[in-house]
mmCIF file of C-alpha atoms and ligand atoms in Angstrom:
data_model
loop_
_atom_site.group_PDB
_atom_site.id
_atom_site.type_symbol
_atom_site.label_atom_id
_atom_site.label_comp_id
_atom_site.label_asym_id
_atom_site.label_seq_id
_atom_site.Cartn_x
_atom_site.Cartn_y
_atom_site.Cartn_z
ATOM 1 C CA MET A 144 -16.262 4.839 -8.376
ATOM 2 C CA ARG A 145 -18.501 3.710 -11.239
ATOM 3 C CA LEU A 146 -17.829 1.233 -13.991
ATOM 4 C CA ILE A 147 -20.215 1.487 -16.919
ATOM 5 C CA GLU A 148 -19.605 -0.223 -20.260
ATOM 6 C CA ASN A 149 -15.819 -0.144 -20.150
ATOM 7 C CA TRP A 150 -15.527 3.264 -18.566
ATOM 8 C CA PHE A 151 -13.999 3.912 -15.128
ATOM 9 C CA SER A 152 -15.270 7.102 -13.542
ATOM 10 C CA GLU A 153 -14.041 9.034 -10.551
ATOM 11 C CA ARG A 154 -16.808 11.101 -9.003
ATOM 12 C CA TYR A 155 -15.791 14.645 -8.057
ATOM 13 C CA SER A 156 -19.199 15.826 -6.924
ATOM 14 C CA ASP A 157 -22.813 14.737 -7.286
ATOM 15 C CA ASN A 158 -22.819 16.393 -10.669
ATOM 16 C CA LEU A 159 -19.393 15.793 -12.121
ATOM 17 C CA GLN A 160 -17.081 12.885 -12.812
ATOM 18 C CA LEU A 161 -14.013 12.185 -14.909
ATOM 19 C CA SER A 162 -14.281 9.047 -17.047
ATOM 20 C CA PHE A 163 -11.532 6.971 -18.650
ATOM 21 C CA ARG A 164 -12.392 4.497 -21.395
ATOM 22 C CA ILE A 165 -10.714 1.248 -20.457
ATOM 23 C CA LYS A 166 -9.398 -1.687 -22.430
ATOM 24 C CA ASP A 167 -9.607 -3.939 -19.398
ATOM 25 C CA GLN A 168 -9.877 -4.124 -15.624
ATOM 26 C CA LEU A 169 -6.741 -5.917 -14.487
ATOM 27 C CA LEU A 170 -7.422 -6.208 -10.773
ATOM 28 C CA SER A 171 -9.880 -5.434 -8.010
ATOM 29 C CA ILE A 172 -9.080 -6.313 -4.388
ATOM 30 C CA LYS A 173 -10.342 -5.319 -0.987
ATOM 31 C CA THR A 174 -7.510 -5.110 1.543
ATOM 32 C CA ASP A 175 -7.635 -4.475 5.305
ATOM 33 C CA TYR A 176 -7.322 -0.764 4.545
ATOM 34 C CA GLN A 177 -8.916 0.037 1.202
ATOM 35 C CA ARG A 178 -10.138 -1.131 -2.167
ATOM 36 C CA ILE A 179 -7.529 -1.295 -4.921
ATOM 37 C CA ASP A 180 -8.487 -1.320 -8.626
ATOM 38 C CA LEU A 181 -6.265 -1.398 -11.652
ATOM 39 C CA PHE A 182 -7.359 -0.509 -15.169
ATOM 40 C CA ASP A 183 -5.709 -0.470 -18.552
ATOM 41 C CA THR A 184 -6.943 2.804 -20.073
ATOM 42 C CA TYR A 185 -6.756 4.038 -23.642
ATOM 43 C CA ASP A 186 -5.326 7.496 -22.962
ATOM 44 C CA PHE A 187 -3.274 7.141 -19.772
ATOM 45 C CA GLY A 188 -1.949 3.577 -19.799
ATOM 46 C CA LYS A 189 -2.325 1.628 -16.546
ATOM 47 C CA LEU A 190 -4.284 3.465 -13.854
ATOM 48 C CA LEU A 191 -4.234 2.616 -10.135
ATOM 49 C CA SER A 192 -7.271 3.618 -8.120
ATOM 50 C CA ILE A 193 -7.740 3.395 -4.352
ATOM 51 C CA ASP A 194 -11.274 3.610 -3.004
ATOM 52 C CA GLY A 195 -12.413 4.903 -6.386
ATOM 53 C CA THR A 196 -9.903 7.763 -6.621
ATOM 54 C CA VAL A 197 -7.060 7.930 -9.134
ATOM 55 C CA GLN A 198 -3.656 7.450 -7.471
ATOM 56 C CA LEU A 199 -1.454 7.314 -10.523
ATOM 57 C CA THR A 200 -1.405 6.579 -14.206
ATOM 58 C CA GLU A 201 1.567 5.476 -16.267
ATOM 59 C CA LYS A 202 1.304 8.516 -18.484
ATOM 60 C CA ASP A 203 1.168 11.454 -16.066
ATOM 61 C CA GLU A 204 2.622 10.091 -12.777
ATOM 62 C CA TYR A 205 5.827 12.025 -13.419
ATOM 63 C CA ILE A 206 4.145 15.352 -12.670
ATOM 64 C CA TYR A 207 3.018 14.459 -9.145
ATOM 65 C CA HIS A 208 6.225 12.614 -8.277
ATOM 66 C CA GLU A 209 8.569 15.303 -9.571
ATOM 67 C CA MET A 210 6.605 18.020 -7.794
ATOM 68 C CA ILE A 211 6.400 16.325 -4.398
ATOM 69 C CA THR A 212 10.138 15.548 -4.367
ATOM 70 C CA MET A 213 11.989 18.141 -6.474
ATOM 71 C CA ILE A 214 10.433 21.378 -5.185
ATOM 72 C CA PRO A 215 11.370 20.779 -1.511
ATOM 73 C CA TYR A 216 14.710 19.271 -2.614
ATOM 74 C CA TYR A 217 16.060 22.649 -3.793
ATOM 75 C CA PHE A 218 15.346 24.562 -0.557
ATOM 76 C CA ASN A 219 17.502 24.704 2.615
ATOM 77 C CA SER A 220 20.403 22.280 3.210
ATOM 78 C CA LYS A 221 20.945 19.549 0.641
ATOM 79 C CA PRO A 222 18.998 16.532 1.936
ATOM 80 C CA SER A 223 20.678 13.197 2.512
ATOM 81 C CA ARG A 224 18.112 11.395 4.665
ATOM 82 C CA VAL A 225 14.473 11.370 3.564
ATOM 83 C CA LEU A 226 11.324 9.733 4.949
ATOM 84 C CA ILE A 227 8.334 8.992 2.703
ATOM 85 C CA ILE A 228 4.994 8.213 4.354
ATOM 86 C CA GLY A 229 2.610 6.428 1.958
ATOM 87 C CA GLY A 230 3.988 6.286 -1.575
ATOM 88 C CA GLY A 231 3.526 2.511 -1.928
ATOM 89 C CA ASP A 232 3.791 2.783 -5.707
ATOM 90 C CA GLY A 233 7.484 3.700 -5.371
ATOM 91 C CA GLY A 234 7.228 6.822 -7.562
ATOM 92 C CA ALA A 235 8.451 9.306 -4.937
ATOM 93 C CA ALA A 236 11.313 7.006 -3.879
ATOM 94 C CA ARG A 237 12.268 6.604 -7.574
ATOM 95 C CA ARG A 238 12.684 10.392 -7.970
ATOM 96 C CA LEU A 239 14.691 10.660 -4.728
ATOM 97 C CA VAL A 240 17.063 7.901 -5.868
ATOM 98 C CA ASP A 241 17.497 9.766 -9.177
ATOM 99 C CA LEU A 242 18.333 12.948 -7.234
ATOM 100 C CA GLY A 243 21.142 11.038 -5.522
ATOM 101 C CA ILE A 244 19.630 10.792 -2.010
ATOM 102 C CA GLU A 245 21.619 8.204 -0.091
ATOM 103 C CA ASN A 246 19.199 7.192 2.619
ATOM 104 C CA ILE A 247 15.454 6.798 2.063
ATOM 105 C CA VAL A 248 12.933 5.246 4.445
ATOM 106 C CA ASN A 249 9.510 4.547 2.884
ATOM 107 C CA VAL A 250 6.682 3.641 5.293
ATOM 108 C CA GLU A 251 3.563 2.371 3.503
ATOM 109 C CA ILE A 252 0.584 0.999 5.442
ATOM 110 C CA ASP A 253 -0.710 -1.402 2.788
ATOM 111 C CA GLY A 254 1.691 -4.062 1.463
ATOM 112 C CA ASN A 255 -0.815 -4.852 -1.290
ATOM 113 C CA VAL A 256 -0.186 -1.466 -2.930
ATOM 114 C CA VAL A 257 3.532 -2.300 -3.090
ATOM 115 C CA GLU A 258 2.857 -5.755 -4.545
ATOM 116 C CA VAL A 259 0.506 -4.332 -7.193
ATOM 117 C CA ALA A 260 3.058 -1.653 -8.101
ATOM 118 C CA LYS A 261 5.867 -4.235 -8.394
ATOM 119 C CA LYS A 262 3.773 -6.345 -10.755
ATOM 120 C CA TYR A 263 2.095 -3.665 -12.881
ATOM 121 C CA PHE A 264 4.364 -0.585 -12.620
ATOM 122 C CA PRO A 265 7.864 -2.144 -12.660
ATOM 123 C CA ALA A 266 9.674 1.010 -13.820
ATOM 124 C CA ILE A 267 8.118 3.187 -11.105
ATOM 125 C CA SER A 268 8.466 0.646 -8.294
ATOM 126 C CA SER A 269 12.035 -0.293 -9.274
ATOM 127 C CA SER A 270 13.103 2.041 -6.437
ATOM 128 C CA PHE A 271 12.197 -0.709 -3.960
ATOM 129 C CA LYS A 272 15.075 -2.830 -5.331
ATOM 130 C CA GLU A 273 17.615 -0.131 -4.421
ATOM 131 C CA LYS A 274 19.796 -0.641 -1.326
ATOM 132 C CA LYS A 275 19.301 3.041 -0.468
ATOM 133 C CA VAL A 276 15.561 2.486 0.014
ATOM 134 C CA ASN A 277 14.361 0.876 3.235
ATOM 135 C CA LEU A 278 10.713 -0.114 2.719
ATOM 136 C CA ILE A 279 8.701 -0.597 5.901
ATOM 137 C CA ILE A 280 5.124 -1.882 5.774
ATOM 138 C CA GLY A 281 3.368 -0.101 8.621
ATOM 139 C CA ASP A 282 1.343 2.898 9.695
ATOM 140 C CA GLY A 283 3.196 6.177 9.148
ATOM 141 C CA ILE A 284 1.532 7.716 12.220
ATOM 142 C CA LYS A 285 2.747 4.883 14.457
ATOM 143 C CA TYR A 286 6.212 4.953 12.855
ATOM 144 C CA ILE A 287 6.584 8.661 13.611
ATOM 145 C CA LYS A 288 5.466 8.152 17.231
ATOM 146 C CA GLU A 289 7.924 5.320 17.836
ATOM 147 C CA SER A 290 10.963 6.235 15.755
ATOM 148 C CA LYS A 291 13.853 8.297 17.098
ATOM 149 C CA ASP A 292 15.304 9.066 13.674
ATOM 150 C CA LYS A 293 15.722 12.543 12.189
ATOM 151 C CA PHE A 294 15.212 13.370 8.525
ATOM 152 C CA ASP A 295 16.095 16.288 6.238
ATOM 153 C CA ARG A 296 12.849 15.879 4.337
ATOM 154 C CA ILE A 297 9.589 14.148 5.217
ATOM 155 C CA ILE A 298 7.314 13.518 2.236
ATOM 156 C CA ILE A 299 3.686 12.693 2.988
ATOM 157 C CA ASP A 300 2.632 10.930 -0.210
ATOM 158 C CA SER A 301 -0.731 9.789 1.039
ATOM 159 C CA THR A 302 -4.267 9.157 -0.078
ATOM 160 C CA ASP A 303 -6.878 11.845 0.667
ATOM 161 C CA PRO A 304 -7.767 12.657 4.310
ATOM 162 C CA VAL A 305 -10.239 9.816 4.865
ATOM 163 C CA GLY A 306 -9.665 6.274 6.190
ATOM 164 C CA PRO A 307 -6.059 5.376 7.093
ATOM 165 C CA ALA A 308 -4.730 8.739 5.819
ATOM 166 C CA GLU A 309 -7.017 10.961 7.922
ATOM 167 C CA GLY A 310 -4.485 11.309 10.736
ATOM 168 C CA LEU A 311 -1.782 12.296 8.238
ATOM 169 C CA PHE A 312 -3.477 15.704 7.922
ATOM 170 C CA SER A 313 -3.808 16.367 11.670
ATOM 171 C CA GLU A 314 -2.056 18.978 13.775
ATOM 172 C CA GLU A 315 -0.909 16.317 16.249
ATOM 173 C CA PHE A 316 0.799 14.428 13.437
ATOM 174 C CA TYR A 317 2.552 17.587 12.188
ATOM 175 C CA LYS A 318 3.842 18.149 15.733
ATOM 176 C CA ASP A 319 5.334 14.656 15.780
ATOM 177 C CA ILE A 320 6.766 15.278 12.311
ATOM 178 C CA GLN A 321 8.485 18.446 13.518
ATOM 179 C CA SER A 322 10.397 16.524 16.176
ATOM 180 C CA HIS A 323 11.764 14.194 13.464
ATOM 181 C CA LEU A 324 13.109 16.930 11.191
ATOM 182 C CA THR A 325 16.654 18.290 11.225
ATOM 183 C CA PRO A 326 16.738 22.051 12.145
ATOM 184 C CA ASN A 327 16.078 23.430 8.652
ATOM 185 C CA GLY A 328 14.400 20.237 7.416
ATOM 186 C CA ILE A 329 11.214 20.381 5.362
ATOM 187 C CA VAL A 330 7.959 18.430 5.464
ATOM 188 C CA VAL A 331 5.817 18.337 2.336
ATOM 189 C CA THR A 332 2.374 16.869 1.789
ATOM 190 C CA GLN A 333 0.021 16.525 -1.130
ATOM 191 C CA SER A 334 -2.862 18.805 -0.119
ATOM 192 C CA GLY A 335 -5.535 17.954 -2.649
ATOM 193 C CA SER A 336 -7.469 19.802 -5.313
ATOM 194 C CA PRO A 337 -8.019 23.418 -4.225
ATOM 195 C CA TYR A 338 -11.207 23.451 -6.298
ATOM 196 C CA TYR A 339 -12.855 20.156 -5.307
ATOM 197 C CA GLN A 340 -11.159 19.453 -1.972
ATOM 198 C CA PRO A 341 -10.672 22.887 -0.385
ATOM 199 C CA THR A 342 -10.879 21.315 3.080
ATOM 200 C CA ALA A 343 -7.855 19.078 2.424
ATOM 201 C CA LEU A 344 -5.798 22.124 1.519
ATOM 202 C CA SER A 345 -6.930 24.238 4.438
ATOM 203 C CA MET A 346 -6.483 21.297 6.865
ATOM 204 C CA ALA A 347 -2.914 20.771 5.651
ATOM 205 C CA HIS A 348 -1.961 24.423 5.430
ATOM 206 C CA ASN A 349 -3.587 25.618 8.640
ATOM 207 C CA GLY A 350 -2.497 22.510 10.556
ATOM 208 C CA MET A 351 1.118 23.047 9.499
ATOM 209 C CA ALA A 352 0.934 26.790 10.178
ATOM 210 C CA ARG A 353 -0.001 26.109 13.815
ATOM 211 C CA ILE A 354 3.179 24.063 14.290
ATOM 212 C CA PHE A 355 5.744 25.479 11.841
ATOM 213 C CA LYS A 356 6.841 29.088 11.403
ATOM 214 C CA TYR A 357 7.147 28.855 7.612
ATOM 215 C CA VAL A 358 4.528 27.262 5.348
ATOM 216 C CA LYS A 359 4.238 27.482 1.574
ATOM 217 C CA THR A 360 1.659 26.046 -0.812
ATOM 218 C CA TYR A 361 2.440 25.407 -4.467
ATOM 219 C CA CYS A 362 0.409 23.992 -7.353
ATOM 220 C CA ALA A 363 0.829 21.826 -10.414
ATOM 221 C CA PHE A 364 -1.293 20.746 -13.339
ATOM 222 C CA ILE A 365 -2.137 17.033 -13.096
ATOM 223 C CA PRO A 366 -4.632 16.022 -15.801
ATOM 224 C CA THR A 367 -5.961 12.890 -14.060
ATOM 225 C CA TYR A 368 -6.600 14.450 -10.621
ATOM 226 C CA PRO A 369 -9.827 16.336 -9.749
ATOM 227 C CA SER A 370 -10.040 19.593 -11.761
ATOM 228 C CA GLY A 371 -6.413 19.230 -12.938
ATOM 229 C CA LEU A 372 -5.179 21.830 -10.444
ATOM 230 C CA TRP A 373 -3.380 20.097 -7.582
ATOM 231 C CA SER A 374 -1.788 21.520 -4.444
ATOM 232 C CA PHE A 375 1.195 20.606 -2.305
ATOM 233 C CA THR A 376 2.093 22.263 0.995
ATOM 234 C CA MET A 377 5.507 22.359 2.619
ATOM 235 C CA ALA A 378 6.633 23.619 6.022
ATOM 236 C CA SER A 379 9.821 24.234 7.968
ATOM 237 C CA SER A 380 10.885 25.738 11.285
ATOM 238 C CA GLU A 381 13.465 27.873 9.459
ATOM 239 C CA GLU A 382 12.953 30.282 6.590
ATOM 240 C CA PHE A 383 12.930 28.656 3.128
ATOM 241 C CA LYS A 384 16.132 29.463 1.240
ATOM 242 C CA LYS A 385 16.598 28.272 -2.322
ATOM 243 C CA ARG A 386 20.034 26.757 -2.773
ATOM 244 C CA ASP A 387 22.206 28.410 -5.362
ATOM 245 C CA GLU A 388 22.837 25.419 -7.579
ATOM 246 C CA PRO A 389 21.817 24.349 -11.093
ATOM 247 C CA THR A 390 18.528 22.467 -11.197
ATOM 248 C CA VAL A 391 17.953 19.118 -12.840
ATOM 249 C CA THR A 392 15.209 19.390 -15.459
ATOM 250 C CA GLY A 393 12.482 16.754 -15.283
ATOM 251 C CA LYS A 394 9.579 16.182 -17.649
ATOM 252 C CA TYR A 395 7.440 18.748 -15.784
ATOM 253 C CA PHE A 396 9.824 20.313 -13.273
ATOM 254 C CA ASN A 397 12.309 22.954 -14.384
ATOM 255 C CA LYS A 398 13.832 26.118 -12.918
ATOM 256 C CA ASP A 399 10.809 28.211 -13.921
ATOM 257 C CA ILE A 400 8.418 25.789 -12.207
ATOM 258 C CA LEU A 401 10.599 25.950 -9.082
ATOM 259 C CA GLU A 402 9.708 29.625 -8.918
ATOM 260 C CA GLY A 403 6.355 29.855 -10.705
ATOM 261 C CA SER A 404 4.466 27.090 -8.901
ATOM 262 C CA PHE A 405 4.370 29.288 -5.783
ATOM 263 C CA TYR A 406 2.321 31.972 -7.581
ATOM 264 C CA LEU A 407 -1.208 31.092 -6.528
ATOM 265 C CA PRO A 408 -4.624 32.011 -7.934
ATOM 266 C CA GLU A 409 -6.600 34.341 -5.664
ATOM 267 C CA PHE A 410 -9.198 31.695 -4.692
ATOM 268 C CA VAL A 411 -6.353 29.406 -3.532
ATOM 269 C CA LYS A 412 -4.765 32.227 -1.521
ATOM 270 C CA ASN A 413 -8.129 32.810 0.147
ATOM 271 C CA LEU A 414 -8.303 29.177 1.269
ATOM 272 C CA ILE A 415 -5.014 29.461 3.165
ATOM 273 C CA LYS A 416 -5.255 32.970 4.601
HETATM 274 N N1 LIG B 581 -0.221 10.091 -5.620
HETATM 275 C C1 LIG B 581 -1.276 9.692 -4.799
HETATM 276 C C2 LIG B 581 -2.436 10.599 -4.696
HETATM 277 O O1 LIG B 581 -2.338 11.698 -4.142
HETATM 278 O O2 LIG B 581 -3.494 10.227 -5.192
HETATM 279 C C3 LIG B 581 -0.806 9.059 -3.518
HETATM 280 C C4 LIG B 581 -0.304 7.721 -3.925
HETATM 281 S S1 LIG B 581 0.193 6.571 -2.776
HETATM 282 C C5 LIG B 581 -0.411 5.120 -3.582
HETATM 283 C C6 LIG B 581 -0.824 6.766 -1.350
HETATM 284 C C7 LIG B 581 -0.547 5.691 -0.317
HETATM 285 O O3 LIG B 581 -0.714 6.199 1.015
HETATM 286 C C8 LIG B 581 -1.472 4.472 -0.407
HETATM 287 O O4 LIG B 581 -0.746 3.383 -0.907
HETATM 288 C C9 LIG B 581 -1.949 4.243 1.032
HETATM 289 O O5 LIG B 581 -1.974 2.889 1.393
HETATM 290 C C10 LIG B 581 -0.894 5.038 1.806
HETATM 291 N N2 LIG B 581 -1.323 5.417 3.173
HETATM 292 C C11 LIG B 581 -2.527 5.897 3.566
HETATM 293 N N3 LIG B 581 -2.538 6.095 4.900
HETATM 294 C C12 LIG B 581 -1.304 5.737 5.373
HETATM 295 C C13 LIG B 581 -0.706 5.714 6.656
HETATM 296 N N4 LIG B 581 -1.388 6.080 7.758
HETATM 297 N N5 LIG B 581 0.588 5.301 6.759
HETATM 298 C C14 LIG B 581 1.296 4.903 5.656
HETATM 299 N N6 LIG B 581 0.766 4.907 4.410
HETATM 300 C C15 LIG B 581 -0.511 5.320 4.262
#
């Protein structure tokens, strides 16, 4: 991360970065797990960065959060019990509450992310006030090892595969995940920018494919993430079947996106062959 004359920049490579002109830096803390920065930007409202990478902005967070929750929602049996690993901003839990999910467990490793979200992103983190949402501050990897619970969906809403999130992209973790899913349950993870982080996508896809019979990658356009093209990968032990029911339309998600986001560019297909 670089901060030059009121610009926050996320480095994508040695030769490219995306810069946001900022009105102010609202916070900068070093926690036991990571560095958290918060900026007030001109174009995207408040922006949360962890270890120099954009996690969410007020203006475009809806795309990521709709896509990580609503796509897997419409496949296989209607979910009633969902686990989120990561997601300390509350955005994924918010969408699940709006979809009418009755029982949500959200395991976030860093309580500071939750506190920052409560203070600076009250609308997004309002999910944590809901009775349906059980927020646990702890390591998602440890939780999965120790818990006996089963879930219809497991949403891995994590940072990129470095530091505390590295294990969340491992084959061993996916194996543990499988034992916590109901028979046609679905796990979904954010799998990075296919252009700038091809390894994150292949780690997620290939790791899941070694454990689960059915794996599907889909993409979305997220303007504040590296290259704008972002991937998500979901897996299940049973074939994916879209439920025959009307879809709720979000601000990004709609019935066409539910189908079209699975059509992948050739270079993305090649990464997950
Ligand atoms: N939308 C985001 C993105 O892809 O940039 C993810 C946002 S969310 C803030 C990511 C969260 O994952 C962080 O708050 C981080 O603390 C959490 N996290 C990382 N490793 C974790 C682990 N092992 N267990 C639970 N949460 C974890």
